[in-house]
């Protein structure tokens, strides 16, 4: 199946089973804004818990905060967002669609990479065991030609970004003959800068209202509270502050479901270190964060690092963790070495000292910062995409199953009475009542057992039990496992033990 079709299926699956709805749907929707439904919110909460616990529970030198969305407007001046939080936009005059100029070029580069990989794959098949990939990449004329083209465009692109040279970005688009995917034409406008922050007013106009911004990232709430937390928590460097919260960006192009939203959620952690030690910590956090992703068991090949071509104004090292979405490898998390830019800048704009006295060095300094920043919604999309599976069964039927890691699954256990009479519903409720304090259970008595299994598979429930007449006699149920579809008879009082560890966050956290 084409990857585009897989993506469409995932989007409609998310709607059909109560994971994600278009915002304001009955009013024809609001572009790039989404609501999470009854299943989505559970999965989202589990993702957040996995992140939060991995930061705050597992590291005694990382603490959390929850800062307000509104902040003093000068914060955004100090952070550089008022002047520099821009994307380069370009319009196609025929389709009237707007694009990010940098993304058009990145997609073009990714296509060349794909071509090279296909060439390598073809050769690997042809030559079998004797294939020497490194040698092939170094000598095959078609690979070399594509690589040279890629490197040339890449060098121009990186320079244009670093110089904020909008004209050159347009020249690259023209020279590479990049066409609008909708109109198929090359009728492009100039490239312009567009600020992504939403602004609103605080206070009544009579008082002289103040222009405030909806925060475009949660990080600044951490920086401006750095000393509050350090002092009241008696924190010693190195230490981190974690936060989960909403962020808002007026994205130019927002066509990929919850991948790029105008209102989204971030999980950010700023780790404060001694100046000069930041690159060591950068390497450490890169490692820790990649392990966190891979521990979910979707396969290591789905992840890769992508180092930035253009370092943001505040960074001296930066990388993205990319995940293989149905529409290609895309950024899910950014890891940045932010130097002392933010704290230094807030010192300057606020006139307040934001320094740390290091008792071991017996001196004060402005700490350096390593940031790990991940979007909850992108993590959600990557999880659902990796988990979404269509299987053909022995009887020829197909089943759609979300193979979610059990600790992330919205519902851990489905409980089904075989029939709606003879005391079986009551017995099923009893089972739920005995387990509901440990994990989320769902009662379902509608349709055949087979259909109930299908519905549970579709929302990723790892375990289901059926209560039948034998249950009333010997207190046993049939447990059915989502991935293998195997069934076995077990005692009700063994259920907590069989399921408990597997669905708890503890197991996942211990594997880190
Ligand atoms: P992109 O290049 O895709 O616009 P970014 O580099 O601007 O992303 P960061 O500023 O590093 O993103 O934000 C950190 C994380 O927040 C990203 O890795 C992503 O997971 C998430 N994120 C950023 N923008 C959005 C958005 N519009 N919708 C959903 N998640 C987002």
XYZ file of C-alpha atoms and ligand atoms in Angstrom:
543
model
C 0.000 0.000 0.000
C 1.296 3.498 -0.837
C 2.509 5.383 2.227
C 0.094 8.208 1.424
C -2.816 5.775 1.692
C -1.461 4.422 4.984
C -1.383 7.959 6.361
C -4.968 8.620 5.230
C -6.052 5.416 6.924
C -4.322 6.389 10.155
C -6.044 9.785 10.138
C -9.486 8.256 9.640
C -8.744 5.515 12.180
C -7.911 8.203 14.744
C -11.277 9.805 14.147
C -13.352 6.622 13.966
C -12.068 5.272 17.277
C -12.153 8.492 19.319
C -8.474 9.417 19.280
C -8.374 12.735 17.398
C -11.138 15.008 16.093
C -10.902 18.126 13.955
C -11.494 21.134 16.207
C -14.891 22.851 15.773
C -15.928 20.177 13.299
C -19.621 21.082 13.237
C -18.549 24.556 12.094
C -16.430 23.015 9.311
C -13.314 22.937 11.443
C -10.490 25.285 12.355
C -7.371 24.754 10.336
C -4.474 22.972 12.080
C -6.271 22.751 15.424
C -7.351 19.370 16.785
C -9.149 17.890 19.783
C -8.261 14.629 21.476
C -11.154 12.243 22.079
C -11.809 9.698 24.799
C -9.089 7.296 23.602
C -6.680 9.986 22.437
C -6.558 11.725 25.784
C -5.626 8.473 27.536
C -2.832 7.731 25.079
C -1.636 11.325 25.283
C -1.640 11.266 29.090
C 0.339 8.018 29.059
C 2.938 9.507 26.702
C 3.238 12.520 28.995
C 3.588 10.302 32.044
C 6.302 8.244 30.330
C 8.229 11.441 29.606
C 7.593 13.125 32.958
C 8.542 10.077 35.016
C 11.649 9.462 32.919
C 12.764 13.015 33.719
C 11.517 13.818 37.187
C 11.216 10.377 38.799
C 14.407 8.830 37.446
C 16.684 11.842 37.950
C 16.885 13.326 41.404
C 18.463 16.440 39.918
C 15.522 17.145 37.583
C 12.402 18.857 38.955
C 9.239 20.044 37.241
C 7.291 23.296 37.006
C 4.087 24.510 35.391
C 4.433 28.111 34.259
C 1.704 30.340 32.779
C 1.054 30.647 29.058
C 0.984 34.444 29.242
C 4.268 36.067 30.138
C 5.648 39.563 30.189
C 6.036 40.653 26.537
C 9.657 41.704 27.054
C 10.494 38.019 27.588
C 9.871 37.443 23.877
C 12.052 40.372 22.981
C 14.848 38.972 25.168
C 14.457 35.456 23.778
C 14.769 36.738 20.213
C 11.275 35.594 19.203
C 9.932 39.067 18.385
C 12.757 39.724 15.941
C 13.749 36.313 14.704
C 10.988 33.712 15.127
C 10.256 33.717 11.417
C 9.763 31.186 8.666
C 10.548 31.938 5.024
C 7.320 31.650 3.047
C 6.707 31.396 -0.685
C 3.441 31.256 -2.648
C 2.639 29.465 -5.846
C 0.697 31.898 -8.023
C -1.287 29.162 -9.775
C -2.435 26.994 -6.880
C -2.521 30.002 -4.520
C -0.976 27.672 -1.933
C 1.626 28.831 0.541
C 4.771 26.865 1.385
C 7.818 27.131 3.599
C 10.696 27.748 1.230
C 13.111 25.796 3.460
C 10.776 22.782 3.583
C 10.427 22.704 -0.223
C 14.213 22.496 -0.503
C 14.535 19.946 2.318
C 11.960 17.724 0.590
C 13.900 18.039 -2.662
C 17.106 16.932 -0.889
C 15.274 14.046 0.773
C 14.092 12.872 -2.678
C 17.678 12.708 -3.933
C 18.635 10.714 -0.818
C 15.780 8.336 -1.535
C 16.986 7.867 -5.121
C 20.453 6.979 -3.857
C 19.057 4.545 -1.290
C 16.924 2.839 -3.941
C 19.968 2.425 -6.168
C 21.827 0.812 -3.239
C 18.890 -1.435 -2.371
C 18.595 -2.637 -5.976
C 22.291 -3.445 -6.113
C 22.173 -5.224 -2.736
C 19.473 -7.520 -4.115
C 21.419 -8.131 -7.328
C 24.736 -8.968 -5.655
C 23.445 -10.798 -2.591
C 25.937 -11.685 0.157
C 28.954 -10.444 -1.747
C 27.594 -6.859 -1.818
C 29.947 -4.208 -0.448
C 27.721 -1.209 0.249
C 30.468 1.249 1.144
C 32.370 0.446 -2.037
C 29.198 0.723 -4.140
C 28.403 4.146 -2.676
C 31.925 5.320 -3.442
C 32.129 4.077 -7.013
C 28.738 3.722 -8.684
C 28.426 6.533 -11.265
C 24.673 7.128 -10.742
C 25.114 7.309 -6.966
C 28.065 9.658 -7.341
C 26.187 11.913 -9.742
C 23.203 12.193 -7.382
C 25.437 12.709 -4.380
C 27.330 15.519 -6.085
C 24.043 17.213 -6.988
C 22.778 16.805 -3.434
C 25.963 18.151 -1.848
C 25.980 21.193 -4.096
C 22.371 22.135 -3.310
C 22.870 21.353 0.361
C 25.879 23.671 0.637
C 24.002 26.518 -1.055
C 20.958 25.889 1.142
C 22.899 25.859 4.433
C 24.656 29.097 3.478
C 21.395 30.796 2.438
C 19.799 29.848 5.768
C 22.764 31.015 7.780
C 22.874 34.322 5.914
C 19.046 34.665 6.013
C 19.349 35.199 2.272
C 15.750 34.974 1.043
C 16.629 35.723 -2.559
C 19.078 32.823 -2.652
C 16.425 30.482 -1.189
C 14.196 31.418 -4.120
C 17.083 30.956 -6.581
C 17.636 27.433 -5.267
C 13.940 26.603 -5.734
C 14.083 27.945 -9.296
C 17.432 26.309 -10.167
C 16.326 22.923 -8.841
C 13.113 23.250 -10.856
C 11.016 22.513 -7.780
C 7.343 22.448 -8.713
C 4.247 23.040 -6.615
C 2.902 19.538 -5.797
C -0.648 20.795 -6.424
C -0.459 22.918 -9.577
C 2.686 21.274 -10.908
C 3.985 24.710 -11.955
C 7.044 26.787 -11.087
C 5.213 30.089 -10.907
C 6.629 31.225 -7.544
C 6.419 34.557 -5.707
C 9.332 36.108 -3.843
C 10.316 34.571 -0.477
C 9.194 36.606 2.569
C 9.715 36.297 6.320
C 6.677 35.591 8.479
C 6.594 35.832 12.308
C 4.938 32.822 13.893
C 3.810 34.296 17.220
C 0.146 34.882 18.029
C -0.487 38.190 19.785
C -3.447 39.331 21.841
C -4.227 42.138 24.267
C -4.284 42.024 28.034
C -6.302 44.513 30.090
C -9.017 46.907 28.889
C -8.205 49.521 26.271
C -9.162 52.303 28.710
C -6.221 51.267 30.914
C -3.920 51.134 27.917
C -3.979 47.447 26.994
C -0.709 45.591 26.767
C 0.177 43.449 23.766
C 0.956 39.948 24.977
C 1.876 36.792 23.108
C 0.676 33.232 23.379
C 3.940 31.451 24.163
C 5.500 29.780 21.112
C 7.543 27.460 23.379
C 7.441 26.494 27.043
C 11.192 26.937 27.566
C 11.100 30.634 28.459
C 8.846 29.909 31.453
C 11.684 27.738 32.736
C 14.434 30.309 32.146
C 12.635 33.126 33.952
C 12.036 30.794 36.915
C 15.581 29.485 36.982
C 16.582 31.272 40.186
C 13.230 30.668 41.923
C 13.625 26.930 41.474
C 17.347 26.856 42.140
C 17.011 28.757 45.412
C 13.802 27.250 46.795
C 14.790 23.722 45.705
C 18.423 24.195 46.836
C 19.443 22.793 43.454
C 23.102 22.282 42.650
C 24.480 22.485 39.140
C 24.130 20.326 37.081
C 20.335 20.209 37.399
C 17.294 20.292 35.155
C 13.819 21.812 35.087
C 11.088 20.006 33.166
C 7.763 21.292 31.969
C 4.812 20.064 29.908
C 2.455 22.626 28.429
C 0.713 24.219 25.489
C 2.532 26.278 22.879
C 1.138 28.263 19.960
C 2.569 29.004 16.529
C 0.859 30.583 13.567
C 2.300 27.972 11.201
C 2.313 28.929 7.531
C 1.695 25.453 6.247
C -0.328 23.143 8.386
C -1.485 20.246 6.258
C -0.155 17.171 7.978
C -2.769 16.386 10.602
C -1.343 16.702 14.130
C 2.248 16.860 12.867
C 2.093 20.627 12.499
C -0.547 22.364 14.570
C -1.199 25.956 15.541
C -1.910 24.947 19.134
C 0.151 22.037 20.405
C 1.839 20.671 23.476
C 5.520 20.448 24.315
C 7.556 18.521 26.850
C 10.718 20.478 27.478
C 13.602 20.087 29.864
C 16.334 22.663 30.361
C 19.467 21.263 31.954
C 21.785 23.824 33.567
C 25.518 23.061 33.500
C 28.910 24.658 34.070
C 30.183 26.696 31.097
C 32.604 24.551 29.122
C 30.879 21.285 30.067
C 27.898 21.786 27.780
C 29.022 19.659 24.840
C 29.627 16.677 27.117
C 26.110 17.032 28.514
C 24.741 17.567 25.024
C 26.174 14.170 24.001
C 24.797 12.545 27.145
C 21.267 13.868 26.691
C 21.295 12.885 23.013
C 22.003 9.359 24.127
C 19.429 9.349 26.931
C 16.688 10.727 24.723
C 17.323 8.271 21.883
C 17.125 5.397 24.379
C 13.784 6.745 25.618
C 12.362 6.546 22.091
C 13.844 3.165 21.248
C 12.613 1.589 24.512
C 9.109 1.632 23.012
C 10.163 -1.270 20.837
C 9.056 -0.045 17.419
C 12.463 -0.924 15.910
C 15.689 1.044 15.994
C 15.589 1.668 12.249
C 12.677 4.058 12.668
C 14.863 6.665 14.366
C 17.799 8.766 13.305
C 19.620 11.931 14.326
C 19.631 14.888 12.004
C 22.166 17.583 12.835
C 21.051 21.130 12.063
C 22.380 22.914 8.978
C 21.570 26.247 10.493
C 22.184 26.753 14.180
C 19.574 28.944 15.865
C 20.845 32.280 17.163
C 21.217 30.799 20.651
C 22.805 27.402 19.951
C 26.337 26.014 19.691
C 25.167 22.476 18.847
C 21.794 21.121 17.798
C 20.297 17.894 16.553
C 16.850 16.486 15.897
C 15.594 13.021 16.627
C 13.666 12.064 13.530
C 11.077 9.330 13.269
C 9.991 7.532 10.129
C 6.433 8.804 9.702
C 4.286 7.524 6.809
C 5.398 10.699 4.980
C 9.130 10.204 5.588
C 11.643 10.845 8.381
C 10.494 13.909 10.349
C 11.548 15.758 13.475
C 9.888 14.632 16.680
C 12.344 16.088 19.170
C 15.031 18.755 19.185
C 18.108 18.679 21.407
C 19.974 21.963 21.623
C 23.002 23.312 23.399
C 21.667 26.819 24.065
C 24.802 28.257 25.689
C 24.109 31.052 28.213
C 22.095 32.943 25.622
C 18.697 32.846 27.343
C 19.757 33.470 30.927
C 22.245 36.114 29.751
C 19.640 37.855 27.672
C 17.046 37.839 30.483
C 19.684 39.332 32.792
C 20.226 42.083 30.300
C 16.558 42.875 29.625
C 15.306 42.500 33.210
C 18.306 44.037 34.916
C 18.202 41.133 37.440
C 21.154 38.839 38.062
C 20.449 35.229 37.035
C 23.727 33.743 38.179
C 24.630 30.692 40.152
C 27.222 30.583 42.903
C 29.187 27.376 42.493
C 30.506 26.389 45.938
C 33.012 23.940 44.449
C 34.557 26.542 42.160
C 33.909 29.311 44.663
C 32.619 31.655 41.962
C 29.429 32.852 40.294
C 28.579 32.337 36.642
C 25.688 32.247 34.198
C 25.013 28.550 33.602
C 24.969 26.998 30.134
C 21.899 25.074 29.052
C 21.118 21.846 27.244
C 17.523 21.644 26.107
C 15.513 18.585 25.151
C 12.255 19.595 23.490
C 9.676 17.151 22.213
C 6.167 17.703 20.856
C 3.528 15.580 22.574
C 1.384 15.580 19.452
C 4.219 14.513 17.149
C 5.103 11.791 19.619
C 1.439 10.751 19.575
C 1.442 10.634 15.764
C 4.670 8.659 15.599
C 3.348 6.183 18.173
C 0.051 5.621 16.389
C 1.783 5.395 12.982
C 4.234 2.784 14.240
C 1.512 0.833 16.019
C -1.023 0.815 13.176
C -1.040 -2.647 11.597
C -3.308 -4.360 9.110
C -3.189 -8.148 9.243
C -4.758 -10.817 7.082
C -6.030 -13.639 9.256
C -6.124 -17.354 8.440
C -9.817 -17.154 7.510
C -9.018 -14.404 4.974
C -10.492 -11.585 7.063
C -8.379 -8.546 7.830
C -7.972 -7.027 11.241
C -6.664 -3.582 12.130
C -4.684 -3.634 15.321
C -2.855 -0.858 17.126
C 0.216 -2.597 18.501
C 0.792 0.025 21.169
C 3.285 -0.699 23.947
C 0.990 -1.887 26.758
C 1.942 0.945 29.202
C 0.807 3.501 26.606
C -2.439 1.786 25.585
C -5.568 3.813 26.498
C -7.361 0.737 27.842
C -5.385 -2.099 29.402
C -8.114 -4.694 29.760
C -11.419 -5.318 27.962
C -13.962 -7.297 29.993
C -16.770 -9.044 28.100
C -19.686 -11.103 29.395
C -20.348 -13.889 26.860
C -24.088 -13.102 26.963
C -26.122 -10.271 28.455
C -27.943 -12.518 30.945
C -27.543 -15.334 33.519
C -25.596 -13.085 35.889
C -22.611 -12.796 33.479
C -22.763 -8.949 33.184
C -22.740 -8.689 36.979
C -19.787 -11.052 37.221
C -17.929 -9.036 34.554
C -18.549 -5.830 36.530
C -17.150 -7.571 39.606
C -13.937 -8.324 37.684
C -13.644 -4.654 36.702
C -14.339 -3.480 40.243
C -11.492 -5.617 41.539
C -9.003 -4.290 38.964
C -10.010 -0.689 38.260
C -7.707 0.729 40.921
C -4.697 -0.762 39.143
C -5.370 0.041 35.500
C -8.022 1.195 33.056
C -10.605 -1.458 32.163
C -13.461 -1.293 29.662
C -16.754 -3.140 29.821
C -18.335 -4.210 26.531
C -21.411 -6.420 26.084
C -22.511 -5.417 22.571
C -22.205 -7.714 19.499
C -20.420 -11.037 19.188
C -17.216 -11.707 21.116
C -15.335 -11.637 17.772
C -16.543 -8.115 17.049
C -15.649 -7.009 20.561
C -12.122 -8.357 20.053
C -11.849 -6.376 16.790
C -12.918 -3.158 18.497
C -10.363 -3.737 21.258
C -7.628 -4.460 18.699
C -8.454 -1.220 16.909
C -7.831 0.849 20.041
C -4.778 -1.170 21.050
C -6.126 -2.909 24.172
C -3.458 -5.505 25.000
C -5.682 -7.898 26.986
C -9.333 -8.957 26.917
C -11.141 -11.431 29.140
C -14.437 -13.169 28.521
C -16.715 -14.090 31.394
C -18.828 -17.189 30.626
C -20.976 -19.698 32.486
C -17.952 -21.630 33.676
C -16.728 -18.423 35.349
C -19.716 -18.572 37.720
C -18.633 -22.046 38.781
C -14.858 -21.829 39.078
C -13.919 -18.123 38.930
C -11.854 -18.517 35.774
C -12.031 -16.468 32.562
C -10.636 -16.749 29.047
C -7.875 -14.234 28.522
C -7.012 -13.238 24.961
C -3.754 -11.576 23.957
C -3.920 -8.771 21.374
C -0.785 -9.442 19.342
C -0.821 -13.250 19.163
C -4.613 -13.619 19.503
C -3.878 -16.644 21.687
C -6.372 -17.494 24.391
C -6.076 -19.354 27.678
C -8.092 -20.062 30.782
C -6.906 -18.282 33.917
C -8.174 -17.649 37.439
C -9.654 -14.171 38.029
C -7.453 -13.647 41.051
C -4.375 -14.153 38.864
C -5.328 -11.353 36.419
C -3.698 -8.513 38.358
C -0.460 -10.490 38.423
C -0.556 -11.547 34.745
C -1.393 -8.071 33.449
C -0.172 -5.680 36.146
C 3.553 -5.583 35.432
C 3.150 -5.614 31.673
C 0.876 -2.571 31.560
C 2.574 -0.524 34.253
C 4.914 2.340 33.409
C 7.445 0.836 35.806
C 8.570 -1.876 33.386
C 9.103 0.623 30.598
C 10.986 3.013 32.864
C 13.159 0.189 34.172
C 14.227 -0.665 30.634
C 15.787 2.783 30.209
P 9.784 22.376 12.644
O 11.145 22.596 12.023
O 9.156 21.060 12.267
O 8.861 23.546 12.487
P 10.961 23.273 15.052
O 12.390 22.906 14.817
O 10.510 24.663 14.862
O 10.014 22.284 14.219
P 11.206 23.283 17.879
O 11.073 24.742 17.990
O 12.562 22.661 18.054
O 10.550 22.793 16.492
O 10.153 22.623 18.857
C 10.400 21.437 19.575
C 9.379 20.364 19.269
O 8.056 20.871 19.361
C 9.485 19.813 17.863
O 10.464 18.811 17.784
C 8.100 19.267 17.630
O 7.969 17.960 18.169
C 7.224 20.204 18.419
N 6.574 21.168 17.530
C 7.093 22.320 17.061
N 6.199 22.950 16.292
C 5.087 22.178 16.272
C 3.810 22.296 15.657
N 3.492 23.336 14.925
N 2.900 21.317 15.870
C 3.201 20.246 16.630
N 4.389 20.087 17.233
C 5.324 21.027 17.066
